[in-house]
Amino acid sequence: MKCKFCDKPAVIKLRAYNLKLCGEHFTSFIEQRVEKTIKKYRLFTKNDRILVGISGGKDSLNTIYILNKLGYKTEGLYIDLGIGDYSKHSKEKAIAFTEKFDIPIHIYEIKKDFGLGITEISMLLRRKPCSVCGVIKRYILNKFAYENGFTVLATGHNLDDEVATLFSNVLSWQEGYLARQDILLPRKHDKLVKKVKPLALISEKESAAYAILKQIDYIREECPNAKGATSIFYKNILNQIEEKQPSTKLRFYLDFIRRGKKFFEKALKEREDALHSCKVCGYPTTREVCQYCTIKNEVQKRSG
Ligand code: FES
Ligand code: ZN
Ligand code: ZN
């Protein structure tokens, strides 16, 4: 099997694009695709200061690596969630990566805010760890970006993440979530930083291959709280569909962005109209007190 663009042997077959590529042409294909996504969806420009949320996983490390390589101004933020060995290992990977490629990194420990890690907080509040974690991560990423003068917040969501979320939201017709699913989420409040997903059109498999070829060492273990997660189940189903009908995932996602999303404009407008400042911290929320402040208050009350 030969590369489509040169005489070298192909190392990967991309069925969704009907392409076989050597290592070099594959990595430049991915970089060009990310650059195209940035331009087409007007994610940011070379004038922006971009904060990338990095978890130590392949997608977030690839995101900051590629943006850096393409000449964008980027810094990483690693949030230490205090989840035992998983956090310890992922933090080591994130730090080793930024040292190897000379990329600035900031570290935020949630234990400083709560005195506890995600698993203990969720047990204390009797809530699912992933939902508590999602609220806390989103809040800290946005707050850190806002307070430190970043104009864009980038995350490493890949195509498989996006499609699994879309699939799940369609199955239960979550209008509010569908309205907000996109590659770019604009700034709709003074203290809300624009959010972007530069890897949204890159599949999980492509992202893993890119990291390996670029010798980006990432954490392979899953968060222990993700075991049995519905999103993993959906990803497996979607992979089975993709196996039979290559490029279904990409088409499903892009068609939603191009043609499906507009049907949820009313839900989007309703949410935007409901956004105001949290009465405790001043950051955006649709409630009186934002979810982050509510969690913080409950933790303080219960841990006495
Ligand atoms: Fe948040 Fe696992 S990474 S609960
Ligand atoms: Zn080649
Ligand atoms: Zn608040």
PDB file of C-alpha atoms and ligand atoms in Angstrom:
ATOM      1  CA  MET A   1       0.000   0.000   0.000  1.00  0.00           C
ATOM      2  CA  LYS A   2       1.597   3.241  -1.226  1.00  0.00           C
ATOM      3  CA  CYS A   3       1.025   6.854  -0.114  1.00  0.00           C
ATOM      4  CA  LYS A   4      -1.280   8.786  -2.446  1.00  0.00           C
ATOM      5  CA  PHE A   5       1.198  11.665  -2.674  1.00  0.00           C
ATOM      6  CA  CYS A   6       4.646  10.034  -2.692  1.00  0.00           C
ATOM      7  CA  ASP A   7       6.487   6.744  -3.103  1.00  0.00           C
ATOM      8  CA  LYS A   8       6.746   5.924   0.577  1.00  0.00           C
ATOM      9  CA  PRO A   9       4.646   3.146   2.053  1.00  0.00           C
ATOM     10  CA  ALA A  10       1.335   4.299   3.525  1.00  0.00           C
ATOM     11  CA  VAL A  11       1.020   3.957   7.304  1.00  0.00           C
ATOM     12  CA  ILE A  12      -2.654   4.806   7.547  1.00  0.00           C
ATOM     13  CA  LYS A  13      -5.793   4.319   5.518  1.00  0.00           C
ATOM     14  CA  LEU A  14      -8.434   7.006   5.965  1.00  0.00           C
ATOM     15  CA  ARG A  15     -11.613   5.379   4.740  1.00  0.00           C
ATOM     16  CA  ALA A  16     -13.684   8.505   5.341  1.00  0.00           C
ATOM     17  CA  TYR A  17     -11.604  10.354   2.719  1.00  0.00           C
ATOM     18  CA  ASN A  18     -10.574   7.336   0.666  1.00  0.00           C
ATOM     19  CA  LEU A  19      -6.901   8.174   1.257  1.00  0.00           C
ATOM     20  CA  LYS A  20      -3.800   6.131   2.049  1.00  0.00           C
ATOM     21  CA  LEU A  21      -0.937   8.215   3.413  1.00  0.00           C
ATOM     22  CA  CYS A  22       2.642   7.962   4.626  1.00  0.00           C
ATOM     23  CA  GLY A  23       3.508   9.404   8.060  1.00  0.00           C
ATOM     24  CA  GLU A  24       4.663  12.742   6.739  1.00  0.00           C
ATOM     25  CA  HIS A  25       1.704  13.312   4.426  1.00  0.00           C
ATOM     26  CA  PHE A  26      -0.720  12.131   7.105  1.00  0.00           C
ATOM     27  CA  THR A  27       0.530  14.591   9.742  1.00  0.00           C
ATOM     28  CA  SER A  28       0.499  17.486   7.287  1.00  0.00           C
ATOM     29  CA  PHE A  29      -3.009  16.422   6.160  1.00  0.00           C
ATOM     30  CA  ILE A  30      -4.198  16.702   9.788  1.00  0.00           C
ATOM     31  CA  GLU A  31      -2.496  20.064  10.308  1.00  0.00           C
ATOM     32  CA  GLN A  32      -3.993  21.454   7.090  1.00  0.00           C
ATOM     33  CA  ARG A  33      -7.415  20.195   8.093  1.00  0.00           C
ATOM     34  CA  VAL A  34      -7.172  21.942  11.458  1.00  0.00           C
ATOM     35  CA  GLU A  35      -6.005  25.145   9.750  1.00  0.00           C
ATOM     36  CA  LYS A  36      -8.944  24.903   7.340  1.00  0.00           C
ATOM     37  CA  THR A  37     -11.375  24.458  10.244  1.00  0.00           C
ATOM     38  CA  ILE A  38      -9.906  27.526  11.976  1.00  0.00           C
ATOM     39  CA  LYS A  39     -10.294  29.643   8.822  1.00  0.00           C
ATOM     40  CA  LYS A  40     -13.628  28.312   7.624  1.00  0.00           C
ATOM     41  CA  TYR A  41     -15.388  28.692  10.970  1.00  0.00           C
ATOM     42  CA  ARG A  42     -13.442  31.865  11.860  1.00  0.00           C
ATOM     43  CA  LEU A  43     -12.313  30.401  15.168  1.00  0.00           C
ATOM     44  CA  PHE A  44      -9.471  32.872  15.819  1.00  0.00           C
ATOM     45  CA  THR A  45      -6.601  34.743  14.219  1.00  0.00           C
ATOM     46  CA  LYS A  46      -2.897  35.204  14.896  1.00  0.00           C
ATOM     47  CA  ASN A  47      -3.791  38.236  17.069  1.00  0.00           C
ATOM     48  CA  ASP A  48      -5.717  36.154  19.584  1.00  0.00           C
ATOM     49  CA  ARG A  49      -4.282  34.820  22.830  1.00  0.00           C
ATOM     50  CA  ILE A  50      -5.528  31.262  23.098  1.00  0.00           C
ATOM     51  CA  LEU A  51      -5.834  29.253  26.282  1.00  0.00           C
ATOM     52  CA  VAL A  52      -5.995  25.497  25.643  1.00  0.00           C
ATOM     53  CA  GLY A  53      -7.444  23.264  28.338  1.00  0.00           C
ATOM     54  CA  ILE A  54      -5.053  20.339  28.556  1.00  0.00           C
ATOM     55  CA  SER A  55      -5.855  17.089  30.309  1.00  0.00           C
ATOM     56  CA  GLY A  56      -2.770  15.036  29.416  1.00  0.00           C
ATOM     57  CA  GLY A  57      -4.837  13.107  26.841  1.00  0.00           C
ATOM     58  CA  LYS A  58      -3.970  12.940  23.130  1.00  0.00           C
ATOM     59  CA  ASP A  59      -6.617  15.351  21.868  1.00  0.00           C
ATOM     60  CA  SER A  60      -5.799  18.307  24.081  1.00  0.00           C
ATOM     61  CA  LEU A  61      -2.042  17.822  23.658  1.00  0.00           C
ATOM     62  CA  ASN A  62      -2.479  17.561  19.884  1.00  0.00           C
ATOM     63  CA  THR A  63      -4.601  20.718  19.895  1.00  0.00           C
ATOM     64  CA  ILE A  64      -1.974  22.864  21.581  1.00  0.00           C
ATOM     65  CA  TYR A  65       0.836  21.231  19.604  1.00  0.00           C
ATOM     66  CA  ILE A  66      -0.840  21.890  16.237  1.00  0.00           C
ATOM     67  CA  LEU A  67      -1.943  25.441  17.083  1.00  0.00           C
ATOM     68  CA  ASN A  68       1.564  26.209  18.235  1.00  0.00           C
ATOM     69  CA  LYS A  69       3.022  24.713  15.068  1.00  0.00           C
ATOM     70  CA  LEU A  70       0.641  26.748  12.917  1.00  0.00           C
ATOM     71  CA  GLY A  71       1.939  29.907  14.609  1.00  0.00           C
ATOM     72  CA  TYR A  72      -0.919  30.777  16.963  1.00  0.00           C
ATOM     73  CA  LYS A  73      -0.228  32.236  20.432  1.00  0.00           C
ATOM     74  CA  THR A  74      -1.134  29.490  22.862  1.00  0.00           C
ATOM     75  CA  GLU A  75      -0.733  28.590  26.529  1.00  0.00           C
ATOM     76  CA  GLY A  76      -2.076  25.509  28.300  1.00  0.00           C
ATOM     77  CA  LEU A  77      -4.105  25.175  31.460  1.00  0.00           C
ATOM     78  CA  TYR A  78      -4.012  21.836  33.262  1.00  0.00           C
ATOM     79  CA  ILE A  79      -6.683  21.403  35.941  1.00  0.00           C
ATOM     80  CA  ASP A  80      -5.673  18.996  38.679  1.00  0.00           C
ATOM     81  CA  LEU A  81      -8.980  17.337  39.549  1.00  0.00           C
ATOM     82  CA  GLY A  82      -7.546  15.430  42.487  1.00  0.00           C
ATOM     83  CA  ILE A  83      -8.641  12.013  41.129  1.00  0.00           C
ATOM     84  CA  GLY A  84      -5.954   9.784  42.709  1.00  0.00           C
ATOM     85  CA  ASP A  85      -3.415   8.117  40.405  1.00  0.00           C
ATOM     86  CA  TYR A  86      -5.287   9.200  37.295  1.00  0.00           C
ATOM     87  CA  SER A  87      -4.681  12.880  38.075  1.00  0.00           C
ATOM     88  CA  LYS A  88      -1.114  12.179  39.150  1.00  0.00           C
ATOM     89  CA  HIS A  89      -0.284  10.406  35.874  1.00  0.00           C
ATOM     90  CA  SER A  90      -2.106  12.838  33.612  1.00  0.00           C
ATOM     91  CA  LYS A  91      -0.383  15.792  35.269  1.00  0.00           C
ATOM     92  CA  GLU A  92       3.030  14.161  34.750  1.00  0.00           C
ATOM     93  CA  LYS A  93       2.231  13.646  31.056  1.00  0.00           C
ATOM     94  CA  ALA A  94       1.006  17.225  30.620  1.00  0.00           C
ATOM     95  CA  ILE A  95       4.110  18.685  32.288  1.00  0.00           C
ATOM     96  CA  ALA A  96       6.521  16.402  30.399  1.00  0.00           C
ATOM     97  CA  PHE A  97       4.841  17.359  27.112  1.00  0.00           C
ATOM     98  CA  THR A  98       5.068  21.110  27.710  1.00  0.00           C
ATOM     99  CA  GLU A  99       8.727  20.779  28.722  1.00  0.00           C
ATOM    100  CA  LYS A 100       9.561  18.673  25.653  1.00  0.00           C
ATOM    101  CA  PHE A 101       7.932  21.074  23.211  1.00  0.00           C
ATOM    102  CA  ASP A 102       8.599  24.260  25.173  1.00  0.00           C
ATOM    103  CA  ILE A 103       4.964  25.300  25.538  1.00  0.00           C
ATOM    104  CA  PRO A 104       3.864  27.434  28.532  1.00  0.00           C
ATOM    105  CA  ILE A 105       1.578  25.676  31.003  1.00  0.00           C
ATOM    106  CA  HIS A 106      -0.465  26.835  34.002  1.00  0.00           C
ATOM    107  CA  ILE A 107      -1.655  24.452  36.687  1.00  0.00           C
ATOM    108  CA  TYR A 108      -4.833  24.885  38.687  1.00  0.00           C
ATOM    109  CA  GLU A 109      -5.594  22.625  41.644  1.00  0.00           C
ATOM    110  CA  ILE A 110      -9.247  22.307  42.533  1.00  0.00           C
ATOM    111  CA  LYS A 111      -8.283  21.067  46.016  1.00  0.00           C
ATOM    112  CA  LYS A 112      -7.252  24.647  46.755  1.00  0.00           C
ATOM    113  CA  ASP A 113     -10.838  25.788  46.145  1.00  0.00           C
ATOM    114  CA  PHE A 114     -12.707  22.860  47.654  1.00  0.00           C
ATOM    115  CA  GLY A 115     -10.277  21.070  49.940  1.00  0.00           C
ATOM    116  CA  LEU A 116     -11.383  17.904  48.125  1.00  0.00           C
ATOM    117  CA  GLY A 117     -10.992  16.146  44.750  1.00  0.00           C
ATOM    118  CA  ILE A 118     -13.829  15.457  42.261  1.00  0.00           C
ATOM    119  CA  THR A 119     -14.613  11.951  43.543  1.00  0.00           C
ATOM    120  CA  GLU A 120     -14.976  13.112  47.165  1.00  0.00           C
ATOM    121  CA  ILE A 121     -17.040  16.153  46.144  1.00  0.00           C
ATOM    122  CA  SER A 122     -19.426  13.987  44.151  1.00  0.00           C
ATOM    123  CA  MET A 123     -19.789  11.517  47.036  1.00  0.00           C
ATOM    124  CA  LEU A 124     -20.454  14.325  49.468  1.00  0.00           C
ATOM    125  CA  LEU A 125     -23.099  15.867  47.220  1.00  0.00           C
ATOM    126  CA  ARG A 126     -24.441  12.493  46.011  1.00  0.00           C
ATOM    127  CA  ARG A 127     -24.068  13.593  42.399  1.00  0.00           C
ATOM    128  CA  LYS A 128     -22.451  11.838  39.443  1.00  0.00           C
ATOM    129  CA  PRO A 129     -18.706  12.664  39.349  1.00  0.00           C
ATOM    130  CA  CYS A 130     -18.722  13.504  35.635  1.00  0.00           C
ATOM    131  CA  SER A 131     -21.489  16.069  35.995  1.00  0.00           C
ATOM    132  CA  VAL A 132     -19.775  17.783  38.971  1.00  0.00           C
ATOM    133  CA  CYS A 133     -16.472  17.608  37.097  1.00  0.00           C
ATOM    134  CA  GLY A 134     -17.968  19.123  33.930  1.00  0.00           C
ATOM    135  CA  VAL A 135     -19.384  22.112  35.820  1.00  0.00           C
ATOM    136  CA  ILE A 136     -16.138  22.752  37.711  1.00  0.00           C
ATOM    137  CA  LYS A 137     -13.859  22.349  34.669  1.00  0.00           C
ATOM    138  CA  ARG A 138     -15.949  24.610  32.435  1.00  0.00           C
ATOM    139  CA  TYR A 139     -16.122  27.278  35.114  1.00  0.00           C
ATOM    140  CA  ILE A 140     -12.390  27.278  35.904  1.00  0.00           C
ATOM    141  CA  LEU A 141     -11.330  27.251  32.247  1.00  0.00           C
ATOM    142  CA  ASN A 142     -13.538  30.232  31.462  1.00  0.00           C
ATOM    143  CA  LYS A 143     -12.637  32.149  34.615  1.00  0.00           C
ATOM    144  CA  PHE A 144      -8.917  31.580  34.197  1.00  0.00           C
ATOM    145  CA  ALA A 145      -9.078  32.647  30.542  1.00  0.00           C
ATOM    146  CA  TYR A 146     -11.102  35.752  31.370  1.00  0.00           C
ATOM    147  CA  GLU A 147      -8.981  36.859  34.327  1.00  0.00           C
ATOM    148  CA  ASN A 148      -5.733  36.362  32.454  1.00  0.00           C
ATOM    149  CA  GLY A 149      -6.675  38.241  29.304  1.00  0.00           C
ATOM    150  CA  PHE A 150      -7.072  35.299  26.893  1.00  0.00           C
ATOM    151  CA  THR A 151      -9.433  36.053  24.018  1.00  0.00           C
ATOM    152  CA  VAL A 152     -10.176  32.429  23.096  1.00  0.00           C
ATOM    153  CA  LEU A 153     -10.583  29.201  25.007  1.00  0.00           C
ATOM    154  CA  ALA A 154      -9.831  26.032  23.024  1.00  0.00           C
ATOM    155  CA  THR A 155     -10.636  22.468  24.020  1.00  0.00           C
ATOM    156  CA  GLY A 156      -9.555  19.171  22.479  1.00  0.00           C
ATOM    157  CA  HIS A 157     -12.990  17.740  21.599  1.00  0.00           C
ATOM    158  CA  ASN A 158     -12.582  15.464  18.583  1.00  0.00           C
ATOM    159  CA  LEU A 159     -15.101  14.317  15.986  1.00  0.00           C
ATOM    160  CA  ASP A 160     -16.006  11.169  17.940  1.00  0.00           C
ATOM    161  CA  ASP A 161     -16.719  13.215  21.094  1.00  0.00           C
ATOM    162  CA  GLU A 162     -18.839  15.665  19.147  1.00  0.00           C
ATOM    163  CA  VAL A 163     -20.780  12.988  17.278  1.00  0.00           C
ATOM    164  CA  ALA A 164     -21.447  10.968  20.455  1.00  0.00           C
ATOM    165  CA  THR A 165     -22.799  14.109  22.144  1.00  0.00           C
ATOM    166  CA  LEU A 166     -24.908  14.982  19.106  1.00  0.00           C
ATOM    167  CA  PHE A 167     -26.247  11.425  18.908  1.00  0.00           C
ATOM    168  CA  SER A 168     -27.157  11.431  22.589  1.00  0.00           C
ATOM    169  CA  ASN A 169     -28.839  14.844  22.363  1.00  0.00           C
ATOM    170  CA  VAL A 170     -30.819  13.779  19.306  1.00  0.00           C
ATOM    171  CA  LEU A 171     -31.976  10.568  20.987  1.00  0.00           C
ATOM    172  CA  SER A 172     -33.599  12.594  23.744  1.00  0.00           C
ATOM    173  CA  TRP A 173     -34.236  15.768  21.691  1.00  0.00           C
ATOM    174  CA  GLN A 174     -32.366  18.023  24.080  1.00  0.00           C
ATOM    175  CA  GLU A 175     -33.214  21.261  22.308  1.00  0.00           C
ATOM    176  CA  GLY A 176     -31.132  23.465  24.597  1.00  0.00           C
ATOM    177  CA  TYR A 177     -27.997  21.354  24.152  1.00  0.00           C
ATOM    178  CA  LEU A 178     -28.548  20.913  20.411  1.00  0.00           C
ATOM    179  CA  ALA A 179     -28.843  24.680  20.042  1.00  0.00           C
ATOM    180  CA  ARG A 180     -25.447  25.120  21.644  1.00  0.00           C
ATOM    181  CA  GLN A 181     -23.518  22.336  19.934  1.00  0.00           C
ATOM    182  CA  ASP A 182     -21.023  23.884  17.540  1.00  0.00           C
ATOM    183  CA  ILE A 183     -17.345  24.278  16.640  1.00  0.00           C
ATOM    184  CA  LEU A 184     -17.464  27.846  17.906  1.00  0.00           C
ATOM    185  CA  LEU A 185     -19.459  29.195  20.839  1.00  0.00           C
ATOM    186  CA  PRO A 186     -19.473  32.984  20.678  1.00  0.00           C
ATOM    187  CA  ARG A 187     -19.058  35.315  23.621  1.00  0.00           C
ATOM    188  CA  LYS A 188     -22.514  36.183  24.924  1.00  0.00           C
ATOM    189  CA  HIS A 189     -21.690  37.733  28.278  1.00  0.00           C
ATOM    190  CA  ASP A 190     -18.959  40.122  29.424  1.00  0.00           C
ATOM    191  CA  LYS A 191     -17.284  37.423  31.454  1.00  0.00           C
ATOM    192  CA  LEU A 192     -17.667  34.627  28.925  1.00  0.00           C
ATOM    193  CA  VAL A 193     -14.671  33.867  26.723  1.00  0.00           C
ATOM    194  CA  LYS A 194     -15.279  32.594  23.180  1.00  0.00           C
ATOM    195  CA  LYS A 195     -14.962  28.787  23.055  1.00  0.00           C
ATOM    196  CA  VAL A 196     -13.638  26.788  20.108  1.00  0.00           C
ATOM    197  CA  LYS A 197     -12.949  23.160  19.170  1.00  0.00           C
ATOM    198  CA  PRO A 198     -10.225  23.124  16.492  1.00  0.00           C
ATOM    199  CA  LEU A 199     -10.120  19.297  16.396  1.00  0.00           C
ATOM    200  CA  ALA A 200     -13.880  18.872  15.932  1.00  0.00           C
ATOM    201  CA  LEU A 201     -13.422  17.411  12.435  1.00  0.00           C
ATOM    202  CA  ILE A 202     -10.537  15.072  13.378  1.00  0.00           C
ATOM    203  CA  SER A 203     -11.543  11.558  14.436  1.00  0.00           C
ATOM    204  CA  GLU A 204     -10.316   9.766  17.543  1.00  0.00           C
ATOM    205  CA  LYS A 205      -8.325   7.332  15.425  1.00  0.00           C
ATOM    206  CA  GLU A 206      -6.685  10.134  13.416  1.00  0.00           C
ATOM    207  CA  SER A 207      -5.852  11.984  16.608  1.00  0.00           C
ATOM    208  CA  ALA A 208      -4.229   8.899  18.170  1.00  0.00           C
ATOM    209  CA  ALA A 209      -2.192   8.234  15.009  1.00  0.00           C
ATOM    210  CA  TYR A 210      -1.068  11.881  14.893  1.00  0.00           C
ATOM    211  CA  ALA A 211       0.129  11.802  18.519  1.00  0.00           C
ATOM    212  CA  ILE A 212       2.067   8.582  17.940  1.00  0.00           C
ATOM    213  CA  LEU A 213       3.724   9.859  14.753  1.00  0.00           C
ATOM    214  CA  LYS A 214       4.688  13.132  16.447  1.00  0.00           C
ATOM    215  CA  GLN A 215       5.953  11.293  19.534  1.00  0.00           C
ATOM    216  CA  ILE A 216       3.488  13.033  21.790  1.00  0.00           C
ATOM    217  CA  ASP A 217       3.327  10.912  24.908  1.00  0.00           C
ATOM    218  CA  TYR A 218      -0.173  11.069  26.366  1.00  0.00           C
ATOM    219  CA  ILE A 219      -2.101   9.377  29.143  1.00  0.00           C
ATOM    220  CA  ARG A 220      -3.775   6.225  27.889  1.00  0.00           C
ATOM    221  CA  GLU A 221      -5.755   5.307  30.976  1.00  0.00           C
ATOM    222  CA  GLU A 222      -9.348   6.537  31.149  1.00  0.00           C
ATOM    223  CA  CYS A 223     -10.610   8.500  34.113  1.00  0.00           C
ATOM    224  CA  PRO A 224     -11.865   5.861  36.614  1.00  0.00           C
ATOM    225  CA  ASN A 225     -15.152   7.759  36.841  1.00  0.00           C
ATOM    226  CA  ALA A 226     -15.766   7.300  33.107  1.00  0.00           C
ATOM    227  CA  LYS A 227     -16.178   3.500  33.410  1.00  0.00           C
ATOM    228  CA  GLY A 228     -19.470   2.425  31.892  1.00  0.00           C
ATOM    229  CA  ALA A 229     -20.192   5.957  30.627  1.00  0.00           C
ATOM    230  CA  THR A 230     -22.998   6.205  28.082  1.00  0.00           C
ATOM    231  CA  SER A 231     -20.763   8.259  25.788  1.00  0.00           C
ATOM    232  CA  ILE A 232     -18.398   5.266  25.426  1.00  0.00           C
ATOM    233  CA  PHE A 233     -21.346   3.023  24.566  1.00  0.00           C
ATOM    234  CA  TYR A 234     -22.533   5.514  21.917  1.00  0.00           C
ATOM    235  CA  LYS A 235     -19.015   5.812  20.484  1.00  0.00           C
ATOM    236  CA  ASN A 236     -18.898   2.025  20.031  1.00  0.00           C
ATOM    237  CA  ILE A 237     -22.239   2.015  18.218  1.00  0.00           C
ATOM    238  CA  LEU A 238     -21.155   4.900  15.980  1.00  0.00           C
ATOM    239  CA  ASN A 239     -17.912   3.074  15.165  1.00  0.00           C
ATOM    240  CA  GLN A 240     -19.928   0.053  14.047  1.00  0.00           C
ATOM    241  CA  ILE A 241     -21.980   2.279  11.729  1.00  0.00           C
ATOM    242  CA  GLU A 242     -18.788   3.937  10.436  1.00  0.00           C
ATOM    243  CA  GLU A 243     -17.276   0.528   9.759  1.00  0.00           C
ATOM    244  CA  LYS A 244     -20.163  -0.324   7.424  1.00  0.00           C
ATOM    245  CA  GLN A 245     -20.578   3.184   6.009  1.00  0.00           C
ATOM    246  CA  PRO A 246     -17.331   5.182   6.108  1.00  0.00           C
ATOM    247  CA  SER A 247     -17.625   8.955   6.666  1.00  0.00           C
ATOM    248  CA  THR A 248     -21.060   8.704   8.334  1.00  0.00           C
ATOM    249  CA  LYS A 249     -19.748  10.422  11.488  1.00  0.00           C
ATOM    250  CA  LEU A 250     -18.308  13.370   9.603  1.00  0.00           C
ATOM    251  CA  ARG A 251     -21.433  13.741   7.479  1.00  0.00           C
ATOM    252  CA  PHE A 252     -23.792  13.484  10.455  1.00  0.00           C
ATOM    253  CA  TYR A 253     -21.881  16.199  12.301  1.00  0.00           C
ATOM    254  CA  LEU A 254     -21.297  18.571   9.381  1.00  0.00           C
ATOM    255  CA  ASP A 255     -24.866  18.240   8.143  1.00  0.00           C
ATOM    256  CA  PHE A 256     -26.080  19.118  11.606  1.00  0.00           C
ATOM    257  CA  ILE A 257     -23.886  22.232  11.724  1.00  0.00           C
ATOM    258  CA  ARG A 258     -24.869  23.273   8.189  1.00  0.00           C
ATOM    259  CA  ARG A 259     -28.514  22.289   8.053  1.00  0.00           C
ATOM    260  CA  GLY A 260     -29.816  20.928  11.364  1.00  0.00           C
ATOM    261  CA  LYS A 261     -28.749  23.550  13.863  1.00  0.00           C
ATOM    262  CA  LYS A 262     -30.921  26.298  12.467  1.00  0.00           C
ATOM    263  CA  PHE A 263     -34.026  24.484  13.698  1.00  0.00           C
ATOM    264  CA  PHE A 264     -32.934  25.151  17.263  1.00  0.00           C
ATOM    265  CA  GLU A 265     -32.428  28.895  16.985  1.00  0.00           C
ATOM    266  CA  LYS A 266     -35.419  29.602  19.192  1.00  0.00           C
ATOM    267  CA  ALA A 267     -33.940  27.517  22.032  1.00  0.00           C
ATOM    268  CA  LEU A 268     -30.610  29.292  21.542  1.00  0.00           C
ATOM    269  CA  LYS A 269     -32.211  32.718  21.735  1.00  0.00           C
ATOM    270  CA  GLU A 270     -34.162  31.749  24.852  1.00  0.00           C
ATOM    271  CA  ARG A 271     -30.979  30.644  26.558  1.00  0.00           C
ATOM    272  CA  GLU A 272     -29.061  33.732  25.529  1.00  0.00           C
ATOM    273  CA  ASP A 273     -31.861  35.950  26.820  1.00  0.00           C
ATOM    274  CA  ALA A 274     -31.804  34.070  30.131  1.00  0.00           C
ATOM    275  CA  LEU A 275     -28.046  34.541  30.638  1.00  0.00           C
ATOM    276  CA  HIS A 276     -27.155  36.982  33.396  1.00  0.00           C
ATOM    277  CA  SER A 277     -24.549  37.371  36.134  1.00  0.00           C
ATOM    278  CA  CYS A 278     -24.373  35.000  39.094  1.00  0.00           C
ATOM    279  CA  LYS A 279     -25.328  36.908  42.204  1.00  0.00           C
ATOM    280  CA  VAL A 280     -22.335  35.453  44.091  1.00  0.00           C
ATOM    281  CA  CYS A 281     -19.432  35.476  41.595  1.00  0.00           C
ATOM    282  CA  GLY A 282     -20.657  37.584  38.660  1.00  0.00           C
ATOM    283  CA  TYR A 283     -19.931  34.918  36.034  1.00  0.00           C
ATOM    284  CA  PRO A 284     -22.685  33.988  33.538  1.00  0.00           C
ATOM    285  CA  THR A 285     -25.511  31.663  34.480  1.00  0.00           C
ATOM    286  CA  THR A 286     -29.180  31.103  33.708  1.00  0.00           C
ATOM    287  CA  ARG A 287     -29.898  30.636  37.421  1.00  0.00           C
ATOM    288  CA  GLU A 288     -29.772  33.081  40.290  1.00  0.00           C
ATOM    289  CA  VAL A 289     -26.602  31.475  41.648  1.00  0.00           C
ATOM    290  CA  CYS A 290     -24.358  29.618  39.183  1.00  0.00           C
ATOM    291  CA  GLN A 291     -23.787  25.869  39.465  1.00  0.00           C
ATOM    292  CA  TYR A 292     -20.162  26.325  40.512  1.00  0.00           C
ATOM    293  CA  CYS A 293     -21.062  28.590  43.432  1.00  0.00           C
ATOM    294  CA  THR A 294     -23.894  26.220  44.394  1.00  0.00           C
ATOM    295  CA  ILE A 295     -21.462  23.271  44.512  1.00  0.00           C
ATOM    296  CA  LYS A 296     -18.930  25.291  46.474  1.00  0.00           C
ATOM    297  CA  ASN A 297     -21.522  26.395  48.975  1.00  0.00           C
ATOM    298  CA  GLU A 298     -22.869  22.844  49.453  1.00  0.00           C
ATOM    299  CA  VAL A 299     -19.342  21.436  49.929  1.00  0.00           C
ATOM    300  CA  GLN A 300     -18.593  24.061  52.560  1.00  0.00           C
ATOM    301  CA  LYS A 301     -21.868  23.333  54.382  1.00  0.00           C
ATOM    302  CA  ARG A 302     -21.512  19.558  54.323  1.00  0.00           C
ATOM    303  CA  SER A 303     -17.851  19.272  55.110  1.00  0.00           C
ATOM    304  CA  GLY A 304     -18.528  21.594  58.022  1.00  0.00           C
TER     305      GLY A 304
HETATM  306 FE1  FES B   1     -13.962  14.453  35.134  1.00  0.00          FE
HETATM  307 FE2  FES B   1     -13.333  11.968  35.037  1.00  0.00          FE
HETATM  308  S1  FES B   1     -12.324  13.586  34.098  1.00  0.00           S
HETATM  309  S2  FES B   1     -14.867  12.847  36.233  1.00  0.00           S
HETATM  310 ZN    ZN B   2       3.638  10.472   1.319  1.00  0.00          ZN
HETATM  311 ZN    ZN B   3     -21.236  31.944  40.719  1.00  0.00          ZN
END
